[in-house]
Short mmCIF file of C-alpha atoms in Angstrom, two decimals:
data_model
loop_
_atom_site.label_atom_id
_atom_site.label_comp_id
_atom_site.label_asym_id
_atom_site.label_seq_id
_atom_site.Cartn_x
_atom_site.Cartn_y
_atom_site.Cartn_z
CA UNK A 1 0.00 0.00 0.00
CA UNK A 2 1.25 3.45 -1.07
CA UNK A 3 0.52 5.36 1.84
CA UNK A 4 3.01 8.87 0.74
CA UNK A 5 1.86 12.43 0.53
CA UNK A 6 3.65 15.54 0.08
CA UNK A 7 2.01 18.96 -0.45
CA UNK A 8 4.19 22.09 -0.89
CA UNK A 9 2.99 25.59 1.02
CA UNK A 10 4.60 28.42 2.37
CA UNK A 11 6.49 29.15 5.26
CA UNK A 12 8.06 32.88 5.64
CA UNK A 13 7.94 33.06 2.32
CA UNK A 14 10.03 30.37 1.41
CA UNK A 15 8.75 27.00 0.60
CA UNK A 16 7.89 23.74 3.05
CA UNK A 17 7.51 21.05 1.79
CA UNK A 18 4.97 18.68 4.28
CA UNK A 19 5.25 14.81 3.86
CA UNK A 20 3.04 12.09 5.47
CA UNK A 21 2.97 8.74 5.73
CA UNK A 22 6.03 6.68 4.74
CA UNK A 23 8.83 7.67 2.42
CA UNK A 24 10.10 5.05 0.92
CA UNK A 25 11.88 3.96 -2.23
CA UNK A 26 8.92 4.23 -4.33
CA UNK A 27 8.57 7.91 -3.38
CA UNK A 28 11.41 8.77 -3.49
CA UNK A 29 11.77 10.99 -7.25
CA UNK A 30 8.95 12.22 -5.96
CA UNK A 31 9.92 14.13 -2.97
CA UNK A 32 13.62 14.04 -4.71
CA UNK A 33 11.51 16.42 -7.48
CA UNK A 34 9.84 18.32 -4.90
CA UNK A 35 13.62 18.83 -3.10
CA UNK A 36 15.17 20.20 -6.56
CA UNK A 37 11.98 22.63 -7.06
CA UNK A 38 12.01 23.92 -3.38
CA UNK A 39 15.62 24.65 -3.66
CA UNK A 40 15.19 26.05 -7.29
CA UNK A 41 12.36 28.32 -5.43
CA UNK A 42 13.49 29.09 -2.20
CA UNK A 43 15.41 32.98 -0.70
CA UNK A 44 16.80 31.36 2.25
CA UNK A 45 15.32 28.64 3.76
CA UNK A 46 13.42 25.21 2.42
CA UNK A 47 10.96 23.64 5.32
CA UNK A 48 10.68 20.11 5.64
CA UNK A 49 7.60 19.65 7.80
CA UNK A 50 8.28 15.95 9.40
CA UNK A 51 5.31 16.06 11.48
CA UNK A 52 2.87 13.27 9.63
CA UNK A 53 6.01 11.52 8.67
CA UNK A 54 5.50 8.06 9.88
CA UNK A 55 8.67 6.10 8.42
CA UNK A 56 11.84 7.92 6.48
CA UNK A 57 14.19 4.69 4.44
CA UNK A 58 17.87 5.28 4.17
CA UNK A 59 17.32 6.57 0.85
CA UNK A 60 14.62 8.82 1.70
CA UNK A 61 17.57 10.57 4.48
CA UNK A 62 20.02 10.54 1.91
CA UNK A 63 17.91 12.60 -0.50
CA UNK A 64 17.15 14.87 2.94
CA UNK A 65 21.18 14.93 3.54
CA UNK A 66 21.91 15.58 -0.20
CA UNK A 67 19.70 18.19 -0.25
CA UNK A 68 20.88 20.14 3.15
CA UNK A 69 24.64 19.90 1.53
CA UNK A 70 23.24 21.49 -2.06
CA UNK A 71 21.36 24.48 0.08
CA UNK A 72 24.51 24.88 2.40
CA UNK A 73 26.73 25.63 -1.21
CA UNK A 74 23.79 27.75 -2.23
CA UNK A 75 23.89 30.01 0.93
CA UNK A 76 20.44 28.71 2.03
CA UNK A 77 19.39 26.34 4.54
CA UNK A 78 16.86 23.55 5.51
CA UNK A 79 15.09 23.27 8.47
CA UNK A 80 13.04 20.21 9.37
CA UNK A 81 9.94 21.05 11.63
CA UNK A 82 8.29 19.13 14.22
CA UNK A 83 9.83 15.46 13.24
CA UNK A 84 7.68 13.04 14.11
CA UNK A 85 8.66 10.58 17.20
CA UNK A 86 10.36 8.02 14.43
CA UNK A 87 11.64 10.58 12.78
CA UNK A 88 13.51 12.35 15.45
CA UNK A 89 15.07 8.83 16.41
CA UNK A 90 16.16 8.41 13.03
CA UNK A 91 17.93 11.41 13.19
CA UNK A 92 19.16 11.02 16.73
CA UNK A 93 20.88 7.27 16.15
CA UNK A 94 22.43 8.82 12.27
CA UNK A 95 23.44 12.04 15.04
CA UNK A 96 22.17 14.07 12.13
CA UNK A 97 20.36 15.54 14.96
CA UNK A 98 24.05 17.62 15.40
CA UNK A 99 23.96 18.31 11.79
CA UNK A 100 20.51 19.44 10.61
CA UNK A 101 18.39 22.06 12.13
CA UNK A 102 15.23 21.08 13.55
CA UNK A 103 12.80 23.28 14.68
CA UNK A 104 9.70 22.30 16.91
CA UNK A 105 6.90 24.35 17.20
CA UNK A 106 5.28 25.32 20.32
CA UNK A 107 1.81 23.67 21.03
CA UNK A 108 -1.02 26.91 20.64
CA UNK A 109 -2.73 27.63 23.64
#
């Protein structure tokens, strides 16, 4: 079952990008596409929202780490926001937690 979404909004102006579900290898050109059009698009910043994200594959983090390393030589940056649980233990046992920004929004009142 393909259970991958990704819908592109704004986020101070510069794109974020929000997945759900699992990202897997079968998604991957997909968000890979969505990655090259966000940077293409983006002033300063591309936003990964991680929030919905249920699973990330090896792949899936390379295309994440690929794309953090083609902002950097841009002078732009990516910020992922509000990883989900299993993502933000992904990213703590890689310790791309020390490498990536992640930002976690504050629950409204």
């Amino acid at each position: 079952m393909f259970d991958f979404f990704l819908q592109t909004t704004s986020r101070n102006g510069d794109p974020c990008l929000q997945l759900a579900g699992s990202c897997r290898e079968y998604s991957l050109d997909r968000f890979n596409q969505a990655m090259k059009e966000a940077t293409a698009q983006a002033e300063k910043t591309v936003y990964l929202d991680l929030s919905q994200t249920k699973l990330l594959d090896s792949a899936s983090l390379g295309t994440i780490v690929s794309h953090f390393n083609l902002l950097r030589s841009k002078g732009k940056s990516l910020v992922l926001l509000n990883p989900s649980a299993s993502c933000k233990h992904l990213l703590e046992i890689t310790s791309l937690n020390r490498v990536l920004v992640i930002e976690t929004d504050s629950p409204t009142a």
